[in-house]
Amino acid sequence: MALPGWMLYLIHTLFPANTRRPTELGADVLIIATGAILFYILIIKGRWRHVWTEWITTVDHKKIAVLYLIGALAMLFRAGVDALMLRTQLALPHQGLLSALEYDQLFTTHGTIMIFFMAMPFIFALFNAVIPLQIGSRDVAFPRLNAMSFWLFAFGALLLNMSFVVGGSPSAGWTAYPPLSENVFLPGVGQNYYLMSLLIAGIGTTMTGINFVVTILRMRAPGMTLMKLPLFAWSALMTSALIIFAFPPLTVALSMTLIDRLFQSSFFTLGHGGMPMMYVNLFWLFGHPEVYIVVLPAFGIFSEVVATFSSKRLFGYEVMVASLVSIMFLAYGTWVHHFFTMGAGPAVNAFFGLSTMLIAIPTGVKIFNWIFTMWGGRIRMTVAMLYQMAFIPTFVIGGATGIILATVPVDYQFHNTYFLVAHFHNVLIGGTLFGLLSGMYYWWPKMFGMKLDEHQGKWAFWLFFLGFWVTFFPQYLLGLEGMQRRMNTYPFGLGWHMLNVISTIGAFGMGAAFLVLVYNVVWSLRHGERDVTGDAWDGRTLEWAIPSPAPEYNFARIPVVNDRDPWWAMKESGATLANSLSASDIHAIELPKSTPVPFLLGASFFLFGFGMVFSWWYVAILGLLCVIGTLIYSGFNYEEHAMLSADAIRGTEASLGRLQA
């Protein structure tokens, strides 16, 4: 029996030939199997109500942190598998594992997911888990907005990952330069997925930036002046300021590209008077501050880790703060170094070459301050500290190669080679990912109430660290030998073969490290050492002054801060929050109520985005109306808070042994 025409149209639109290849069909099987398992757990086992009330509708910053972390680790797996497939393709000349189109698709999704859907949510996971506790606050400034930010990220990530099996993946690279991203060169819906997913997630990211700026500036505990703010909170403040000013240019560039594709305008279409270079400038006005958006939090993490595990006050605090602030400003003055070869002229190139070298000074200051903090300290080599120690030489080499690339004549030789690929990953993995993994191990007890196993963690660290250098050091040499990036194959006889084999072996070593990490997480959730004190590492800042995991209200009584390391000072004086808390000190607390609005808003944006991807205007309009309706409902819903009684708080504190008799 012949299928109806509308059904044939749907099948050919949603599942074109490039989604029916073995890799995509394998992904379909995994998706169906995962969906069946979730259905069994949630519906058959009756866990749906718990998941809905405790997680999907939550506005508690600590639970949102866990959701962000789960999403980040899932995206690390997806993008990591992409990277392994790319490296396998390049291990030998004339490999036939991937076609040119498949290679371009994996290359695009790998970079896009790692930057926007792995690094950013990982950072926001740690911001949400730590910042309100560090500054002595009961929540972020805008709890509902915080939940909206997460669900916009989640549905944006879902939209991008759907492209692999529904409609086709984007393939214009993670930067999506025109004219390659225009309809003439890239028909189909893959690039629309890229544009809509980043626009949706970008709205959530911008809201997160605003939220944490307000939280840090307006919700600090009494006595916590800006110059008593922990370094991680300072890094969060500078990162959030960068987000607020860096993401609008990206939003403009993506919106104009989408209008070009869907409505046949010509903002960037060269044949119709458009200017592709305008896109390049807009993208890198975002893109270079983005490098520091993902690196500055690592600087803050390492500042906390090195002080804690050296049992010393951080050396040169004021200079560290000044360097963070200066990096925030200087980050906006270096974007042209990404396209020195595009003919801007010697004066422009010289200016941006010098500005790029200048930004290395405040970055280098931190390295010396961390070393001086460790000097004479009682260093404990935990997993978090190992990532700190590995970061220093790794980032120094990454920074030095960045200075090499800032030298304009040298950049003309290395541009678009694997030297640049190695430098980029040297900085972002050796900086950002090392820092995020250090922070995860450091604050895991605070988030979940138990430690990750240190022995397994060290195995994962050494596999990851050695795998990293085995992967990327050969790529510096490949760049010197002239291998261009974005090549899906190469001929025999160029001397690239053995270096690519070594690089691929290292990549699989990093993949093994990820598997050990996942095993460690699963094992520790069942058998890990419990944190019964709330102060798992003998910490210095306020998050270690309360139980692990923190109660929903965080602090039964907001602390008064008199020192840069307030918890350390309290312990030295013997006046901790636990032994100074009496029943009369506890009063009822107003807390934000759970609400389905953020989830519904994310789902509405997803519906709108899906309609825009396929130019199904009725679906897009329905999604947009749902967005507007959800916002109107939220605006008129005034029951946003509920009172937690003093008796309930006293009961919780007494059960934790923190209330005076």
XYZ file of C-alpha atoms in Angstrom, residues 210-543:
334
model
C 23.285 38.993 34.275
C 22.169 36.778 37.162
C 25.643 36.206 38.572
C 26.739 39.825 38.199
C 23.748 40.884 40.299
C 24.217 37.989 42.734
C 27.864 38.781 43.448
C 27.438 42.555 43.608
C 24.230 42.631 45.661
C 23.949 39.443 47.750
C 27.261 39.140 49.587
C 27.249 38.424 53.317
C 27.667 41.396 55.684
C 31.307 42.440 55.848
C 32.298 40.762 52.570
C 33.633 43.746 50.652
C 34.824 43.264 47.079
C 38.394 42.956 48.318
C 37.333 40.098 50.604
C 35.645 38.259 47.764
C 37.080 34.773 47.057
C 39.084 34.551 43.818
C 36.622 32.105 42.299
C 33.827 34.613 42.895
C 35.987 37.330 41.306
C 36.556 35.101 38.269
C 32.787 34.455 38.075
C 32.115 38.198 38.192
C 34.583 38.939 35.384
C 33.341 35.983 33.338
C 29.745 37.146 33.694
C 30.696 40.679 32.641
C 32.399 39.240 29.555
C 29.282 37.199 28.754
C 26.997 40.223 28.931
C 29.034 42.171 26.368
C 30.399 39.323 24.214
C 27.277 37.329 23.420
C 25.246 40.122 21.727
C 27.643 40.316 18.714
C 27.324 36.531 18.308
C 23.533 36.775 18.519
C 23.522 39.468 15.834
C 25.824 37.469 13.537
C 23.816 34.257 13.905
C 20.494 36.073 13.417
C 21.698 37.763 10.240
C 22.972 34.446 8.873
C 19.642 32.803 9.676
C 17.778 35.594 7.898
C 20.079 35.113 4.885
C 19.270 31.405 4.834
C 15.534 31.500 5.524
C 14.448 34.745 3.882
C 17.027 35.141 1.069
C 18.483 38.407 2.340
C 22.114 39.254 1.606
C 23.859 40.451 4.750
C 26.795 38.146 4.055
C 26.086 36.933 0.505
C 28.971 38.314 -1.519
C 27.252 37.895 -4.894
C 24.408 40.168 -3.778
C 26.442 42.910 -2.130
C 26.865 41.258 1.257
C 30.024 41.423 3.379
C 31.342 38.083 4.708
C 34.043 39.969 6.635
C 31.323 41.667 8.676
C 30.362 38.226 10.007
C 34.009 37.406 10.770
C 34.382 40.615 12.796
C 31.119 40.041 14.677
C 31.971 36.417 15.402
C 35.426 37.154 16.795
C 34.141 40.163 18.754
C 32.441 37.355 20.634
C 34.982 34.620 19.953
C 38.076 35.988 21.618
C 36.315 37.143 24.796
C 34.794 33.629 24.758
C 38.299 32.203 25.162
C 38.574 34.111 28.439
C 34.964 33.337 29.375
C 35.975 29.679 29.543
C 39.501 30.231 30.937
C 38.904 32.814 33.696
C 36.817 30.378 35.804
C 39.743 27.931 35.664
C 41.990 30.690 37.045
C 39.537 31.162 39.909
C 39.312 27.424 40.579
C 43.082 27.025 40.703
C 43.353 29.989 43.072
C 41.018 28.236 45.525
C 42.629 24.813 45.062
C 46.237 25.957 45.465
C 45.488 27.903 48.659
C 43.549 25.029 50.221
C 46.027 22.278 49.393
C 49.058 24.408 50.245
C 47.458 25.375 53.597
C 48.408 28.996 52.908
C 46.712 32.268 52.164
C 46.804 33.011 48.436
C 49.899 35.039 47.551
C 49.349 38.452 45.953
C 45.543 38.587 46.228
C 45.275 42.227 45.121
C 47.482 41.615 42.092
C 45.402 38.548 41.173
C 42.232 40.632 41.290
C 43.829 43.364 39.179
C 44.963 40.798 36.608
C 41.441 39.345 36.327
C 39.965 42.802 35.798
C 42.621 43.763 33.240
C 42.096 40.532 31.288
C 38.378 41.264 31.195
C 39.023 44.629 29.515
C 41.914 43.537 27.288
C 39.942 40.545 25.982
C 37.897 42.891 23.793
C 40.973 44.329 22.068
C 42.498 41.255 20.420
C 39.845 39.799 18.084
C 41.584 40.735 14.804
C 44.496 38.385 15.512
C 42.168 35.603 14.346
C 42.340 36.911 10.786
C 45.727 38.569 10.324
C 45.898 37.086 6.813
C 42.690 38.736 5.551
C 44.216 42.015 4.441
C 43.478 44.471 7.245
C 46.855 46.164 6.669
C 50.141 46.420 8.578
C 49.008 49.111 11.052
C 45.944 47.153 12.165
C 47.885 43.894 12.345
C 50.665 45.496 14.369
C 48.189 46.961 16.874
C 46.399 43.657 17.453
C 49.657 41.720 17.547
C 50.867 43.986 20.360
C 47.534 43.849 22.206
C 47.672 40.043 22.065
C 51.151 40.055 23.581
C 50.016 42.555 26.222
C 47.242 40.299 27.517
C 49.854 37.641 28.287
C 51.249 39.814 31.128
C 48.287 39.594 33.571
C 47.925 35.925 32.649
C 51.566 35.252 33.490
C 51.224 37.074 36.813
C 48.883 34.348 38.055
C 51.395 31.604 37.348
C 53.965 33.267 39.623
C 51.395 33.924 42.341
C 50.325 30.265 42.410
C 53.955 29.150 42.584
C 54.660 31.582 45.438
C 51.528 30.326 47.222
C 52.881 26.775 47.076
C 56.354 27.924 48.142
C 56.819 26.877 51.769
C 53.324 25.408 51.999
C 52.256 21.976 53.205
C 51.197 20.670 49.805
C 48.731 17.784 49.613
C 48.771 16.018 46.250
C 45.054 15.389 45.800
C 43.578 14.888 42.338
C 42.423 18.515 42.273
C 45.970 19.652 43.088
C 47.453 17.371 40.415
C 45.385 19.167 37.774
C 46.690 22.459 39.191
C 50.291 21.259 38.934
C 49.724 19.940 35.399
C 48.073 23.174 34.360
C 51.090 25.398 35.045
C 53.578 23.967 32.500
C 50.785 23.134 30.058
C 49.367 26.647 30.041
C 52.814 28.233 29.920
C 53.525 26.319 26.698
C 50.081 27.210 25.348
C 50.651 30.875 26.169
C 54.124 30.871 24.624
C 52.798 29.423 21.370
C 50.086 32.088 21.484
C 52.781 34.775 21.583
C 54.424 33.088 18.584
C 51.116 33.277 16.689
C 50.695 36.928 17.738
C 53.836 37.722 15.738
C 52.199 38.689 12.453
C 54.826 37.408 9.959
C 54.969 34.083 11.803
C 51.179 33.860 11.843
C 51.185 34.153 8.031
C 53.150 30.891 7.935
C 51.232 29.016 10.641
C 47.717 30.223 9.836
C 45.263 27.341 9.292
C 47.885 24.697 10.095
C 47.883 22.098 12.824
C 50.196 24.356 14.843
C 47.134 26.506 15.468
C 45.013 23.434 16.276
C 47.583 22.321 18.849
C 47.806 25.802 20.403
C 44.030 26.152 20.614
C 43.602 22.798 22.356
C 46.684 23.425 24.495
C 44.970 26.469 25.966
C 41.384 25.222 26.119
C 42.050 21.686 27.345
C 45.194 22.455 29.344
C 43.484 25.543 30.750
C 39.722 25.205 30.776
C 39.182 21.445 31.036
C 42.036 20.881 33.508
C 40.534 23.637 35.639
C 36.973 22.328 35.414
C 38.039 18.792 36.317
C 40.052 20.164 39.238
C 36.996 22.093 40.393
C 34.760 19.065 39.995
C 36.984 16.915 42.216
C 37.400 19.785 44.703
C 33.714 20.678 45.118
C 32.219 17.235 44.514
C 31.936 16.572 48.300
C 30.059 19.828 48.722
C 27.658 18.989 45.878
C 26.989 15.333 46.697
C 28.142 14.720 50.272
C 30.906 12.259 49.357
C 34.378 12.333 47.837
C 35.326 10.899 44.502
C 37.831 8.084 44.934
C 41.318 9.590 44.889
C 43.059 6.423 43.625
C 40.770 6.107 40.621
C 40.973 9.867 40.135
C 44.757 9.718 39.868
C 44.520 6.952 37.256
C 42.144 9.156 35.249
C 44.427 12.158 35.704
C 47.574 10.443 34.423
C 45.748 8.888 31.486
C 44.272 12.270 30.621
C 47.456 14.300 31.131
C 49.744 11.915 29.224
C 47.098 11.326 26.555
C 46.756 15.078 26.126
C 50.441 15.612 25.390
C 50.716 12.511 23.202
C 47.768 13.885 21.212
C 48.741 17.508 20.749
C 52.530 17.753 20.817
C 52.755 15.865 17.479
C 50.251 18.339 16.075
C 52.676 21.211 16.682
C 55.168 19.280 14.555
C 52.519 18.547 11.930
C 51.820 22.273 11.707
C 55.531 23.003 11.232
C 55.538 20.418 8.456
C 52.635 22.127 6.703
C 49.610 19.968 7.486
C 46.480 22.091 7.132
C 43.554 21.815 9.528
C 40.130 20.616 8.297
C 41.736 18.042 5.996
C 39.747 14.813 5.942
C 42.603 12.860 4.353
C 46.154 13.269 3.086
C 48.463 11.457 0.645
C 51.432 9.215 1.380
C 54.942 10.598 1.277
C 54.526 13.879 3.181
C 56.022 12.639 6.455
C 52.765 13.091 8.391
C 51.830 9.457 8.868
C 53.663 8.519 12.076
C 52.860 11.791 13.851
C 49.163 11.273 13.121
C 49.338 7.703 14.426
C 50.906 8.940 17.696
C 48.327 11.717 17.988
C 45.484 9.226 17.527
C 46.900 6.905 20.197
C 46.969 9.841 22.617
C 43.348 10.706 21.806
C 42.251 7.191 22.740
C 44.244 7.560 25.967
C 42.134 10.612 26.798
C 39.029 8.602 25.950
C 40.159 5.916 28.406
C 40.600 8.609 31.064
C 36.995 9.691 30.558
C 35.796 6.106 31.057
C 37.791 5.864 34.306
C 36.241 9.175 35.409
C 32.727 7.895 34.731
C 33.471 4.659 36.581
C 34.815 6.708 39.492
C 31.602 8.749 39.624
C 29.369 5.659 39.561
C 31.518 3.781 42.098
C 31.808 6.757 44.457
C 28.065 7.422 44.490
C 27.665 3.978 46.060
C 30.898 3.441 47.952
C 32.600 6.838 48.224
C 33.899 8.283 51.493
C 31.142 10.374 53.041
C 31.793 13.984 54.000
C 30.313 14.109 57.488
C 31.935 17.398 58.539
C 31.044 19.642 55.607
C 34.732 20.587 55.427
C 36.144 17.785 53.299
C 39.502 19.446 52.516
C 40.059 21.747 55.521
C 38.944 24.627 53.336
C 39.211 28.367 53.719
C 35.996 29.849 52.262
C 32.392 29.888 53.404
C 31.085 26.956 51.365
